Structures are given as structure tokens and as C-alpha cells.
Amino acid sequence: MANKPIGMREVRELLRLYFKQGFSGRKAAKVAGVGKTAASQYIAGFKSSGLSISVITGMSDSELI
């Protein structure tokens, strides 16, 4: 999956699977179609943001970036 652009839909799905469904990072990455390294970076970035998963469902893509 190297150099494949990751859309916001995939990022939202990754975070939902990891935080709401309790998937492991590796499993969430596979289901969302995101590479393991990118997934771990998105998950770590989200954790450090201080936001909750319920907050991002109401955010637009530009706000989430």
C-alpha cells in the first residue's frame, strides 16, 4: 500500500474500528484498507489530539485534518 493516498473516509473508518469497536491497530488497518504504519501514525496522532471519537463524527473533513 505504499504511496497510496488515504482518504478521510478510510481515516474515519480506521479510528472508528480502533476506538469504538476495539479492534487492534493491525486489524483496524487491514479492514479499513490502510497500511499498518500509516494506521499507527493516525491512531497516535488522534490520541495526542485530546479529542474523543464521538466528536469527530460531527466534524467536516477540513476540520478533522
mmCIF file of C-alpha atoms in Angstrom:
data_model
loop_
_atom_site.group_PDB
_atom_site.id
_atom_site.type_symbol
_atom_site.label_atom_id
_atom_site.label_comp_id
_atom_site.label_asym_id
_atom_site.label_seq_id
_atom_site.Cartn_x
_atom_site.Cartn_y
_atom_site.Cartn_z
ATOM 1 C CA MET A 1 0.000 0.000 0.000
ATOM 2 C CA ALA A 2 2.998 2.290 -0.275
ATOM 3 C CA ASN A 3 2.341 5.797 -1.558
ATOM 4 C CA LYS A 4 -1.399 5.220 -1.897
ATOM 5 C CA PRO A 5 -3.341 8.316 -0.834
ATOM 6 C CA ILE A 6 -5.528 7.719 2.201
ATOM 7 C CA GLY A 7 -8.935 9.358 2.090
ATOM 8 C CA MET A 8 -10.744 10.804 5.059
ATOM 9 C CA ARG A 9 -13.324 8.036 4.778
ATOM 10 C CA GLU A 10 -10.602 5.461 5.457
ATOM 11 C CA VAL A 11 -9.198 7.503 8.340
ATOM 12 C CA ARG A 12 -12.629 7.822 9.954
ATOM 13 C CA GLU A 13 -13.234 4.089 9.495
ATOM 14 C CA LEU A 14 -9.832 3.258 10.970
ATOM 15 C CA LEU A 15 -10.474 5.374 14.054
ATOM 16 C CA ARG A 16 -13.999 4.007 14.469
ATOM 17 C CA LEU A 17 -12.798 0.411 14.299
ATOM 18 C CA TYR A 18 -9.957 1.028 16.722
ATOM 19 C CA PHE A 19 -11.696 3.190 19.316
ATOM 20 C CA LYS A 20 -15.357 2.128 19.116
ATOM 21 C CA GLN A 21 -15.150 -1.497 18.007
ATOM 22 C CA GLY A 22 -11.997 -2.356 19.967
ATOM 23 C CA PHE A 23 -10.044 -3.736 17.003
ATOM 24 C CA SER A 24 -6.280 -3.957 17.286
ATOM 25 C CA GLY A 25 -4.357 -1.402 15.253
ATOM 26 C CA ARG A 26 -3.275 -4.051 12.776
ATOM 27 C CA LYS A 27 -6.800 -5.470 12.334
ATOM 28 C CA ALA A 28 -8.367 -1.999 12.019
ATOM 29 C CA ALA A 29 -5.763 -1.085 9.394
ATOM 30 C CA LYS A 30 -6.492 -4.202 7.365
ATOM 31 C CA VAL A 31 -10.277 -3.738 7.449
ATOM 32 C CA ALA A 32 -10.039 -0.006 6.648
ATOM 33 C CA GLY A 33 -7.581 -0.648 3.824
ATOM 34 C CA VAL A 34 -4.779 1.398 5.367
ATOM 35 C CA GLY A 35 -1.153 0.349 5.833
ATOM 36 C CA LYS A 36 -0.036 -0.628 9.350
ATOM 37 C CA THR A 37 2.490 2.184 9.644
ATOM 38 C CA ALA A 38 0.062 4.847 8.467
ATOM 39 C CA ALA A 39 -2.619 3.436 10.761
ATOM 40 C CA SER A 40 -0.362 3.614 13.795
ATOM 41 C CA GLN A 41 0.533 7.214 12.915
ATOM 42 C CA TYR A 42 -3.128 8.219 12.577
ATOM 43 C CA ILE A 43 -4.062 6.463 15.823
ATOM 44 C CA ALA A 44 -1.165 8.065 17.721
ATOM 45 C CA GLY A 45 -1.994 11.476 16.276
ATOM 46 C CA PHE A 46 -5.625 11.130 17.264
ATOM 47 C CA LYS A 47 -4.701 10.041 20.801
ATOM 48 C CA SER A 48 -2.441 13.073 21.208
ATOM 49 C CA SER A 49 -5.139 15.435 19.894
ATOM 50 C CA GLY A 50 -7.222 15.040 23.042
ATOM 51 C CA LEU A 51 -10.434 14.634 21.024
ATOM 52 C CA SER A 52 -12.957 11.891 21.638
ATOM 53 C CA ILE A 53 -14.144 9.584 18.882
ATOM 54 C CA SER A 54 -17.718 10.864 19.234
ATOM 55 C CA VAL A 55 -16.575 14.423 18.467
ATOM 56 C CA ILE A 56 -15.079 13.577 15.078
ATOM 57 C CA THR A 57 -18.316 12.139 13.710
ATOM 58 C CA GLY A 58 -19.739 15.665 13.583
ATOM 59 C CA MET A 59 -16.614 17.258 12.125
ATOM 60 C CA SER A 60 -16.107 18.047 8.461
ATOM 61 C CA ASP A 61 -13.078 16.654 6.661
ATOM 62 C CA SER A 62 -11.326 20.035 6.704
ATOM 63 C CA GLU A 63 -11.847 20.352 10.470
ATOM 64 C CA LEU A 64 -10.539 16.861 11.046
ATOM 65 C CA ILE A 65 -7.331 17.477 9.104
#
